[in-house]
Short mmCIF file of C-alpha atoms and ligand atoms in Angstrom, two decimals:
data_model
loop_
_atom_site.label_atom_id
_atom_site.label_comp_id
_atom_site.label_asym_id
_atom_site.label_seq_id
_atom_site.Cartn_x
_atom_site.Cartn_y
_atom_site.Cartn_z
CA UNK A 1 -35.48 -58.04 -44.78
CA UNK A 2 -37.99 -55.27 -43.94
CA UNK A 3 -36.29 -52.38 -41.90
CA UNK A 4 -36.29 -52.52 -38.51
CA UNK A 5 -38.63 -49.53 -36.73
CA UNK A 6 -39.16 -48.30 -33.31
CA UNK A 7 -41.08 -50.43 -30.91
CA UNK A 8 -44.63 -49.05 -31.26
CA UNK A 9 -45.79 -46.74 -28.63
CA UNK A 10 -41.88 -45.54 -28.56
CA UNK A 11 -40.59 -42.53 -30.40
CA UNK A 12 -37.04 -41.15 -31.47
CA UNK A 13 -35.70 -37.60 -30.41
CA UNK A 14 -33.41 -35.79 -32.99
CA UNK A 15 -31.64 -32.44 -32.56
CA UNK A 16 -34.38 -30.49 -34.01
CA UNK A 17 -36.77 -31.45 -31.28
CA UNK A 18 -33.72 -32.27 -27.94
CA UNK A 19 -33.30 -28.33 -28.40
CA UNK A 20 -37.40 -28.12 -26.74
CA UNK A 21 -36.50 -30.80 -24.19
CA UNK A 22 -33.70 -28.85 -23.06
CA UNK A 23 -35.19 -25.81 -22.65
CA UNK A 24 -37.77 -27.38 -20.77
CA UNK A 25 -35.60 -29.46 -18.63
CA UNK A 26 -33.78 -26.15 -17.81
CA UNK A 27 -36.61 -24.36 -16.67
CA UNK A 28 -37.52 -27.24 -14.29
CA UNK A 29 -34.26 -27.19 -12.81
CA UNK A 30 -34.59 -23.52 -12.20
CA UNK A 31 -37.93 -23.85 -10.83
CA UNK A 32 -37.28 -26.43 -8.56
CA UNK A 33 -34.23 -24.89 -7.39
CA UNK A 34 -36.51 -21.92 -6.40
CA UNK A 35 -38.09 -24.16 -4.33
CA UNK A 36 -35.71 -26.13 -2.89
CA UNK A 37 -35.87 -29.49 -4.41
CA UNK A 38 -32.94 -31.68 -5.46
CA UNK A 39 -32.84 -34.54 -8.53
CA UNK A 40 -33.37 -38.07 -7.89
CA UNK A 41 -32.89 -41.12 -10.28
CA UNK A 42 -34.04 -44.44 -9.43
CA UNK A 43 -33.82 -47.65 -11.29
CA UNK A 44 -35.83 -48.10 -14.33
CA UNK A 45 -37.29 -51.24 -13.25
CA UNK A 46 -38.06 -52.50 -9.61
CA UNK A 47 -39.73 -55.74 -8.56
CA UNK A 48 -43.63 -55.99 -9.74
CA UNK A 49 -44.77 -56.07 -6.40
CA UNK A 50 -43.59 -52.66 -5.59
CA UNK A 51 -46.22 -51.62 -7.98
CA UNK A 52 -48.88 -53.97 -7.19
CA UNK A 53 -48.72 -52.77 -3.53
CA UNK A 54 -47.85 -49.60 -4.23
CA UNK A 55 -49.87 -48.33 -7.24
CA UNK A 56 -52.98 -51.01 -6.09
CA UNK A 57 -54.08 -53.95 -8.10
CA UNK A 58 -57.35 -53.10 -9.14
CA UNK A 59 -55.83 -50.21 -10.85
CA UNK A 60 -55.75 -49.90 -15.03
CA UNK A 61 -51.88 -49.12 -14.45
CA UNK A 62 -51.21 -52.88 -12.62
CA UNK A 63 -54.23 -54.59 -13.99
CA UNK A 64 -53.11 -54.18 -17.79
CA UNK A 65 -50.64 -51.88 -18.20
CA UNK A 66 -47.66 -52.87 -17.03
CA UNK A 67 -44.35 -54.65 -18.94
CA UNK A 68 -43.67 -57.14 -16.75
CA UNK A 69 -40.97 -60.07 -17.19
CA UNK A 70 -39.03 -62.74 -15.11
CA UNK A 71 -35.08 -62.07 -15.40
CA UNK A 72 -34.58 -65.80 -15.14
CA UNK A 73 -36.64 -69.04 -14.37
CA UNK A 74 -36.61 -68.78 -10.62
CA UNK A 75 -35.99 -64.86 -10.68
CA UNK A 76 -38.38 -62.17 -8.97
CA UNK A 77 -40.69 -61.05 -11.48
CA UNK A 78 -39.52 -57.64 -12.60
CA UNK A 79 -41.81 -54.18 -13.98
CA UNK A 80 -40.30 -51.26 -16.04
CA UNK A 81 -41.78 -48.95 -13.72
CA UNK A 82 -45.17 -47.35 -14.79
CA UNK A 83 -44.70 -44.25 -12.31
CA UNK A 84 -42.27 -42.50 -10.22
CA UNK A 85 -43.49 -42.40 -6.63
CA UNK A 86 -43.57 -45.83 -5.94
CA UNK A 87 -39.98 -46.32 -6.72
CA UNK A 88 -38.99 -42.94 -5.09
CA UNK A 89 -40.58 -43.95 -1.92
CA UNK A 90 -38.89 -47.13 -2.23
CA UNK A 91 -35.53 -45.85 -2.36
CA UNK A 92 -36.27 -43.25 0.00
CA UNK A 93 -37.04 -45.94 2.92
CA UNK A 94 -34.45 -48.06 1.84
CA UNK A 95 -32.17 -45.03 2.37
CA UNK A 96 -33.62 -44.02 5.69
CA UNK A 97 -34.92 -47.19 7.24
CA UNK A 98 -35.62 -45.70 10.37
CA UNK A 99 -37.90 -43.13 9.24
CA UNK A 100 -37.71 -39.96 11.62
CA UNK A 101 -35.60 -38.18 9.00
CA UNK A 102 -36.32 -33.87 8.03
CA UNK A 103 -38.43 -33.10 5.23
CA UNK A 104 -37.01 -34.20 1.77
CA UNK A 105 -37.77 -32.59 -1.45
CA UNK A 106 -37.18 -34.47 -4.70
CA UNK A 107 -37.72 -33.89 -8.40
CA UNK A 108 -37.15 -36.25 -11.25
CA UNK A 109 -37.39 -36.28 -15.10
CA UNK A 110 -37.83 -39.89 -15.84
CA UNK A 111 -38.97 -42.37 -18.45
CA UNK A 112 -42.00 -44.48 -17.86
CA UNK A 113 -43.75 -47.49 -19.52
CA UNK A 114 -47.15 -48.38 -19.63
CA UNK A 115 -48.71 -50.85 -22.25
CA UNK A 116 -51.41 -48.44 -23.52
CA UNK A 117 -53.01 -48.07 -26.87
CA UNK A 118 -50.77 -45.60 -28.19
CA UNK A 119 -52.36 -42.65 -29.66
CA UNK A 120 -51.61 -38.65 -29.98
CA UNK A 121 -50.13 -37.77 -26.31
CA UNK A 122 -50.05 -41.52 -25.18
CA UNK A 123 -47.42 -43.32 -25.77
CA UNK A 124 -45.79 -46.66 -24.45
CA UNK A 125 -42.70 -45.27 -23.51
CA UNK A 126 -43.11 -41.66 -22.30
CA UNK A 127 -41.32 -39.16 -19.85
CA UNK A 128 -42.69 -37.26 -16.99
CA UNK A 129 -41.30 -34.47 -14.70
CA UNK A 130 -42.53 -35.04 -10.98
CA UNK A 131 -41.63 -33.49 -7.66
CA UNK A 132 -41.92 -35.57 -4.25
CA UNK A 133 -42.73 -33.87 -0.94
CA UNK A 134 -41.38 -35.97 1.68
CA UNK A 135 -41.62 -36.04 5.59
CA UNK A 136 -44.39 -33.37 5.68
CA UNK A 137 -48.34 -33.30 3.64
CA UNK A 138 -49.57 -30.29 5.26
CA UNK A 139 -52.11 -28.00 3.63
CA UNK A 140 -48.85 -25.40 3.01
CA UNK A 141 -46.64 -28.34 1.62
CA UNK A 142 -49.61 -29.41 -0.64
CA UNK A 143 -49.96 -26.09 -1.96
CA UNK A 144 -46.29 -25.63 -2.19
CA UNK A 145 -46.32 -28.70 -4.65
CA UNK A 146 -49.50 -27.11 -6.73
CA UNK A 147 -47.41 -23.83 -6.67
CA UNK A 148 -44.29 -25.45 -8.16
CA UNK A 149 -46.00 -26.84 -10.77
CA UNK A 150 -48.13 -24.24 -11.96
CA UNK A 151 -44.67 -22.08 -11.82
CA UNK A 152 -43.02 -24.25 -14.14
CA UNK A 153 -45.80 -23.94 -16.70
CA UNK A 154 -46.25 -20.00 -16.02
CA UNK A 155 -42.34 -19.52 -16.54
CA UNK A 156 -42.70 -21.91 -19.73
CA UNK A 157 -45.04 -19.42 -20.91
CA UNK A 158 -48.27 -22.05 -21.34
CA UNK A 159 -51.78 -20.22 -20.94
CA UNK A 160 -55.51 -21.50 -20.34
CA UNK A 161 -54.77 -24.37 -18.04
CA UNK A 162 -57.24 -25.67 -15.21
CA UNK A 163 -56.27 -26.77 -12.33
CA UNK A 164 -59.00 -28.91 -10.53
CA UNK A 165 -58.93 -30.32 -7.24
CA UNK A 166 -60.68 -32.49 -4.86
CA UNK A 167 -60.58 -34.10 -1.34
CA UNK A 168 -60.51 -37.89 -1.35
CA UNK A 169 -60.67 -38.20 2.51
CA UNK A 170 -59.17 -40.70 4.32
CA UNK A 171 -59.41 -44.28 3.82
CA UNK A 172 -62.40 -44.66 6.34
CA UNK A 173 -64.21 -41.91 4.41
CA UNK A 174 -63.29 -43.39 1.26
CA UNK A 175 -65.12 -46.89 2.12
CA UNK A 176 -68.07 -44.97 3.68
CA UNK A 177 -68.45 -43.15 0.49
CA UNK A 178 -67.56 -46.46 -1.95
CA UNK A 179 -70.60 -48.02 -0.29
CA UNK A 180 -72.78 -44.97 -0.61
CA UNK A 181 -71.93 -44.53 -4.49
CA UNK A 182 -72.82 -48.19 -5.03
CA UNK A 183 -76.34 -47.78 -3.44
CA UNK A 184 -76.46 -44.97 -6.08
CA UNK A 185 -75.38 -46.37 -8.73
CA UNK A 186 -77.10 -49.83 -8.10
CA UNK A 187 -80.41 -49.03 -9.89
CA UNK A 188 -78.22 -47.49 -13.14
CA UNK A 189 -75.89 -50.44 -13.17
CA UNK A 190 -77.39 -52.24 -16.62
CA UNK A 191 -77.05 -48.85 -18.40
CA UNK A 192 -73.04 -48.53 -17.25
CA UNK A 193 -70.82 -49.77 -19.76
CA UNK A 194 -68.46 -52.92 -19.39
CA UNK A 195 -65.38 -51.36 -17.62
CA UNK A 196 -67.96 -49.67 -15.34
CA UNK A 197 -69.60 -52.29 -14.47
CA UNK A 198 -66.31 -54.08 -13.66
CA UNK A 199 -65.32 -51.25 -11.70
CA UNK A 200 -68.57 -51.62 -9.48
CA UNK A 201 -67.17 -54.36 -7.35
CA UNK A 202 -63.85 -53.47 -7.27
CA UNK A 203 -63.27 -49.78 -7.65
CA UNK A 204 -66.54 -47.88 -7.79
CA UNK A 205 -64.60 -44.70 -7.48
CA UNK A 206 -62.88 -44.97 -10.63
CA UNK A 207 -66.76 -44.93 -12.38
CA UNK A 208 -66.64 -41.52 -11.63
CA UNK A 209 -63.71 -40.42 -14.17
CA UNK A 210 -65.09 -42.47 -16.52
CA UNK A 211 -64.61 -40.37 -20.38
CA UNK A 212 -67.84 -42.03 -21.33
CA UNK A 213 -70.72 -39.64 -21.54
CA UNK A 214 -73.25 -41.74 -20.73
CA UNK A 215 -71.51 -42.97 -17.79
CA UNK A 216 -71.14 -39.09 -17.36
CA UNK A 217 -74.39 -38.39 -17.18
CA UNK A 218 -75.23 -41.07 -14.60
CA UNK A 219 -72.51 -40.06 -12.05
CA UNK A 220 -73.52 -36.00 -12.39
CA UNK A 221 -75.92 -36.56 -9.89
CA UNK A 222 -73.92 -39.42 -7.72
CA UNK A 223 -73.53 -38.29 -4.24
CA UNK A 224 -70.16 -36.05 -3.41
CA UNK A 225 -67.44 -37.61 -1.94
CA UNK A 226 -66.70 -34.31 -0.13
CA UNK A 227 -69.62 -34.50 1.86
CA UNK A 228 -68.41 -37.84 3.15
CA UNK A 229 -64.96 -36.45 4.97
CA UNK A 230 -64.90 -35.86 8.37
CA UNK A 231 -64.88 -32.35 9.91
CA UNK A 232 -61.04 -32.44 10.28
CA UNK A 233 -60.45 -33.69 6.73
CA UNK A 234 -62.61 -30.87 5.24
CA UNK A 235 -60.88 -28.24 7.32
CA UNK A 236 -57.67 -28.96 5.81
CA UNK A 237 -58.71 -28.73 2.59
CA UNK A 238 -60.49 -25.75 3.16
CA UNK A 239 -56.92 -24.54 4.21
CA UNK A 240 -55.43 -26.06 0.86
CA UNK A 241 -58.20 -24.15 -1.37
CA UNK A 242 -57.57 -20.88 1.28
CA UNK A 243 -53.47 -20.74 0.36
CA UNK A 244 -54.42 -21.64 -3.31
CA UNK A 245 -56.40 -18.18 -3.52
CA UNK A 246 -54.10 -16.54 -1.93
CA UNK A 247 -51.38 -16.88 -4.09
CA UNK A 248 -54.08 -16.58 -6.99
CA UNK A 249 -53.85 -19.89 -7.99
CA UNK A 250 -57.27 -20.62 -9.71
CA UNK A 251 -58.88 -23.76 -9.35
CA UNK A 252 -61.95 -25.41 -9.77
CA UNK A 253 -63.08 -27.95 -7.25
CA UNK A 254 -64.43 -31.29 -9.28
CA UNK A 255 -66.29 -33.67 -7.56
CA UNK A 256 -65.65 -36.27 -9.78
CA UNK A 257 -61.81 -36.16 -9.84
CA UNK A 258 -60.36 -38.98 -7.79
CA UNK A 259 -57.17 -40.34 -9.71
CA UNK A 260 -56.01 -43.36 -11.29
CA UNK A 261 -53.88 -44.61 -8.31
CA UNK A 262 -54.98 -46.03 -5.40
CA UNK A 263 -52.27 -44.45 -2.94
CA UNK A 264 -53.76 -40.78 -3.07
CA UNK A 265 -55.67 -40.01 0.07
CA UNK A 266 -56.93 -36.35 0.73
CA UNK A 267 -55.96 -33.77 -1.22
CA UNK A 268 -55.93 -34.76 -5.49
CA UNK A 269 -55.37 -32.30 -8.07
CA UNK A 270 -55.02 -32.56 -11.82
CA UNK A 271 -54.05 -29.91 -14.31
CA UNK A 272 -55.87 -30.10 -17.82
CA UNK A 273 -55.39 -28.22 -20.67
CA UNK A 274 -57.68 -27.43 -23.95
CA UNK A 275 -54.96 -28.15 -26.14
CA UNK A 276 -54.48 -31.49 -25.78
CA UNK A 277 -57.57 -32.88 -27.22
CA UNK A 278 -58.98 -36.51 -25.58
CA UNK A 279 -55.84 -37.08 -23.55
CA UNK A 280 -56.47 -33.71 -21.72
CA UNK A 281 -54.42 -34.20 -18.69
CA UNK A 282 -51.17 -32.29 -18.40
CA UNK A 283 -50.21 -33.70 -14.93
CA UNK A 284 -52.00 -34.60 -11.77
CA UNK A 285 -50.77 -35.57 -8.02
CA UNK A 286 -51.80 -35.09 -4.54
CA UNK A 287 -51.25 -36.90 -1.18
CA UNK A 288 -49.99 -40.02 -0.74
CA UNK A 289 -49.55 -40.42 3.33
CA UNK A 290 -50.24 -44.23 3.39
CA UNK A 291 -47.74 -45.64 0.42
CA UNK A 292 -44.57 -45.64 3.06
CA UNK A 293 -46.73 -48.30 5.13
CA UNK A 294 -47.97 -49.90 1.73
CA UNK A 295 -44.44 -50.40 0.76
CA UNK A 296 -43.16 -51.87 4.52
CA UNK A 297 -42.05 -48.78 6.10
CA UNK A 298 -41.97 -48.78 9.66
CA UNK A 299 -43.58 -45.49 9.90
CA UNK A 300 -46.06 -43.29 7.83
CA UNK A 301 -44.15 -40.86 6.10
CA UNK A 302 -46.42 -38.06 5.26
CA UNK A 303 -46.13 -37.37 1.69
CA UNK A 304 -47.45 -35.08 -1.39
CA UNK A 305 -46.20 -34.99 -5.05
CA UNK A 306 -47.47 -34.53 -9.11
CA UNK A 307 -46.05 -35.82 -12.11
CA UNK A 308 -46.88 -33.74 -15.44
CA UNK A 309 -45.97 -35.37 -18.72
CA UNK A 310 -43.41 -34.12 -20.87
CA UNK A 311 -44.65 -35.04 -24.03
CA UNK A 312 -48.00 -33.95 -23.41
CA UNK A 313 -46.24 -30.44 -22.28
CA UNK A 314 -44.67 -30.28 -25.57
CA UNK A 315 -47.84 -30.57 -27.44
CA UNK A 316 -49.64 -28.11 -25.70
CA UNK A 317 -46.36 -25.81 -25.97
CA UNK A 318 -46.42 -26.43 -29.61
CA UNK A 319 -49.86 -25.30 -30.11
CA UNK A 320 -49.44 -22.13 -28.15
CA UNK A 321 -46.10 -21.29 -30.38
CA UNK A 322 -43.79 -21.21 -27.32
CA UNK A 323 -41.05 -22.45 -29.04
CA UNK A 324 -40.74 -19.43 -31.67
CA UNK A 325 -38.04 -18.19 -30.17
CA UNK A 326 -36.21 -21.52 -29.66
CA UNK A 327 -33.36 -20.85 -32.64
CA UNK A 328 -31.04 -23.60 -33.22
CA UNK A 329 -27.35 -23.04 -32.54
CA UNK A 330 -24.78 -23.39 -35.05
CA UNK A 331 -20.95 -23.88 -34.10
CA UNK A 332 -19.46 -20.37 -33.77
CA UNK A 333 -17.03 -21.10 -36.55
CA UNK A 334 -16.59 -23.40 -39.55
CA UNK A 335 -12.40 -24.08 -40.44
CA UNK A 336 -12.81 -24.33 -44.41
CA UNK A 337 -9.88 -26.26 -45.78
CA UNK A 338 -9.03 -23.97 -49.22
CA UNK A 339 -6.21 -26.46 -50.68
CA UNK A 340 -5.58 -30.01 -50.28
CA UNK A 341 -3.32 -31.44 -48.34
CA UNK A 342 -3.80 -29.00 -45.47
CA UNK A 343 -5.94 -31.32 -43.50
CA UNK A 344 -3.72 -31.52 -40.76
CA UNK A 345 -3.28 -27.81 -40.29
CA UNK A 346 -7.20 -27.48 -39.98
CA UNK A 347 -7.44 -30.25 -37.92
CA UNK A 348 -4.97 -28.39 -35.48
CA UNK A 349 -6.77 -25.23 -35.61
CA UNK A 350 -10.04 -26.45 -35.04
CA UNK A 351 -8.51 -28.17 -31.85
CA UNK A 352 -6.82 -24.99 -30.62
CA UNK A 353 -10.27 -23.02 -30.97
CA UNK A 354 -12.03 -25.57 -29.42
CA UNK A 355 -9.62 -25.89 -26.70
CA UNK A 356 -10.16 -21.75 -26.38
CA UNK A 357 -13.76 -22.61 -25.97
CA UNK A 358 -15.03 -21.80 -29.40
CA UNK A 359 -17.34 -24.35 -30.98
CA UNK A 360 -16.01 -25.20 -33.76
CA UNK A 361 -16.82 -27.60 -37.10
CA UNK A 362 -14.37 -28.27 -39.67
CA UNK A 363 -14.55 -30.73 -42.67
CA UNK A 364 -14.36 -34.51 -41.82
CA UNK A 365 -15.41 -35.83 -45.63
CA UNK A 366 -13.00 -34.08 -47.75
CA UNK A 367 -15.26 -31.97 -49.61
CA UNK A 368 -14.87 -29.38 -52.10
CA UNK A 369 -14.71 -25.79 -50.74
CA UNK A 370 -17.71 -24.97 -52.08
CA UNK A 371 -19.54 -27.67 -50.49
CA UNK A 372 -18.00 -26.82 -47.16
CA UNK A 373 -19.28 -23.52 -47.37
CA UNK A 374 -22.96 -25.08 -47.91
CA UNK A 375 -22.21 -27.44 -44.97
CA UNK A 376 -20.98 -24.29 -42.78
CA UNK A 377 -24.46 -22.45 -44.07
CA UNK A 378 -26.38 -25.62 -43.50
CA UNK A 379 -24.99 -26.01 -39.60
CA UNK A 380 -25.50 -22.22 -39.07
CA UNK A 381 -22.17 -21.68 -38.31
CA UNK A 382 -21.30 -18.04 -37.68
CA UNK A 383 -17.97 -17.29 -38.98
CA UNK A 384 -15.89 -19.39 -41.82
CA UNK A 385 -12.08 -19.42 -41.12
CA UNK A 386 -10.33 -20.03 -44.61
CA UNK A 387 -7.07 -22.17 -44.41
CA UNK A 388 -5.03 -22.19 -47.48
CA UNK A 389 -1.42 -22.52 -48.61
CA UNK A 390 -0.87 -18.68 -47.63
CA UNK A 391 -2.58 -18.32 -44.33
CA UNK A 392 -0.40 -21.25 -43.55
CA UNK A 393 2.64 -19.38 -44.63
CA UNK A 394 1.84 -16.24 -43.41
CA UNK A 395 0.26 -17.21 -39.91
CA UNK A 396 -2.79 -14.61 -40.87
CA UNK A 397 -6.25 -16.34 -41.50
CA UNK A 398 -9.23 -14.83 -43.04
CA UNK A 399 -12.36 -14.80 -40.64
CA UNK A 400 -15.63 -14.19 -42.47
CA UNK A 401 -18.67 -13.58 -40.37
CA UNK A 402 -21.73 -15.62 -42.33
CA UNK A 403 -24.44 -13.17 -41.45
CA UNK A 404 -22.67 -10.07 -42.59
CA UNK A 405 -20.28 -11.26 -45.22
CA UNK A 406 -17.62 -9.17 -43.29
CA UNK A 407 -14.01 -10.21 -43.56
CA UNK A 408 -11.28 -9.63 -41.27
CA UNK A 409 -7.53 -11.03 -41.34
CA UNK A 410 -6.06 -12.05 -38.11
CA UNK A 411 -3.41 -13.87 -36.64
CA UNK A 412 -4.48 -17.26 -35.11
CA UNK A 413 -3.87 -16.52 -31.43
CA UNK A 414 -6.51 -13.28 -32.05
CA UNK A 415 -8.66 -15.69 -33.41
CA UNK A 416 -10.34 -17.06 -30.10
CA UNK A 417 -10.86 -13.76 -28.50
CA UNK A 418 -12.83 -11.76 -31.42
CA UNK A 419 -15.09 -15.30 -31.91
CA UNK A 420 -15.75 -15.17 -28.00
CA UNK A 421 -16.31 -11.39 -28.12
CA UNK A 422 -18.63 -11.79 -31.20
CA UNK A 423 -20.62 -14.78 -29.46
CA UNK A 424 -21.36 -12.12 -26.27
CA UNK A 425 -23.40 -9.58 -28.85
P1 AMP B 501 -50.65 -40.26 -14.00
O1 AMP B 501 -49.08 -41.14 -13.29
O2 AMP B 501 -51.47 -41.58 -14.77
O3 AMP B 501 -51.42 -39.28 -13.28
O4 AMP B 501 -49.73 -39.51 -15.33
C1 AMP B 501 -49.56 -38.20 -15.18
C2 AMP B 501 -49.03 -37.53 -16.12
O5 AMP B 501 -48.47 -38.21 -17.13
C3 AMP B 501 -50.39 -37.52 -17.09
O6 AMP B 501 -51.61 -36.21 -16.72
C4 AMP B 501 -50.13 -37.38 -18.63
O7 AMP B 501 -49.59 -35.91 -18.99
C5 AMP B 501 -48.52 -38.07 -18.49
N1 AMP B 501 -49.14 -39.39 -19.23
C6 AMP B 501 -49.75 -40.35 -18.43
N2 AMP B 501 -49.60 -41.65 -19.25
C7 AMP B 501 -49.07 -41.18 -20.39
C8 AMP B 501 -48.88 -41.72 -21.52
N3 AMP B 501 -49.04 -43.31 -21.72
N4 AMP B 501 -48.32 -41.21 -22.62
C9 AMP B 501 -47.83 -40.05 -22.16
N5 AMP B 501 -47.88 -39.55 -21.21
C10 AMP B 501 -48.34 -39.59 -20.33
#
């Protein structure tokens, strides 16, 4: 029988790589705390209608990328979450049915599932870090969300990122613009590719962010969405841009930015990295005031949020050498058994050290002393502690620093103190 492999588009993460995840997660947790965001965790699956209503049935995600199944023949269809915002809003509405709650600031680091064609930076199971500000979507709130995202990138040391921003206006603005865009595109209809022709009827705005150069050539001359926005919306967008400039956050107004999810309105943004090749979007977000009602909420809950792909973050950081300082940490001490028959002593010593807060490894496989030393070095242990007949009899043990080869002999009780002291150096 052929050996099992991971499902296509899903990846395993081993300790060599997990240190990178932990590092990024730590930065995310500390920066989100600076802005007063707390973590939210929601179920991995939701009823399928949540995404159909929330994300929109004409989007790529809902149209062709969802992992959907029936839990039982008479059950309601369930989908593995392809994004977090709809689920977070659903959870929030469920917890606060009457609305009227103060501002909530939530963040997540969560696994998502989309049936896309796997390639570099595109997986079928992937992870997003994101934040949602619920209860307010003023220009100040939008800029707070963007600042948080940019501060995470900045703290990680990423450079060469581009923040693109646009306003999608309100529903009325977009519907007016949709007609204008169709009028503009009508004479080019035969020149559009198949995907764009399909979008022409259902969701012509998505033609704007086509990756096909021929289509890009056509939409370059299209009327601008920003020009269709009512003056109040335009003034709000200008305030967002003003606040960004005030914070020295560089941006580029991108008239073709529409985002692939239906729930966005007014400000939308995206961050791209030149390190990412074809899949260059690192993250994106925007305002989504309409979502709460779309999900059956009794009140409109103004909201703004963003999501960043963790795998792409790792690719970009790797390319910029930002993991170089992340050295794996070995155990502080490896207990080396010198003579057979002392296994219990060694185990007891390891146990004492661990209880005293010293990270400790010991031989579990009855290996020779040479093999144990090799293992201690492979694990990058700081010290070797030798346990032999003489040591057990005298109660004094030799501790060898594996970097400097210096040795000291100490009573067992003194060892944790010495090791904890040395780990502070
Ligand atoms: P979206 O929810 O589509 O706006 O995606 C936000 C971010 O999630 C993107 O900019 C990517 O960094 C990441 N992302 C989206 N889809 C995938 C995928 N299939 N594989 C890996 N990362 C993804």
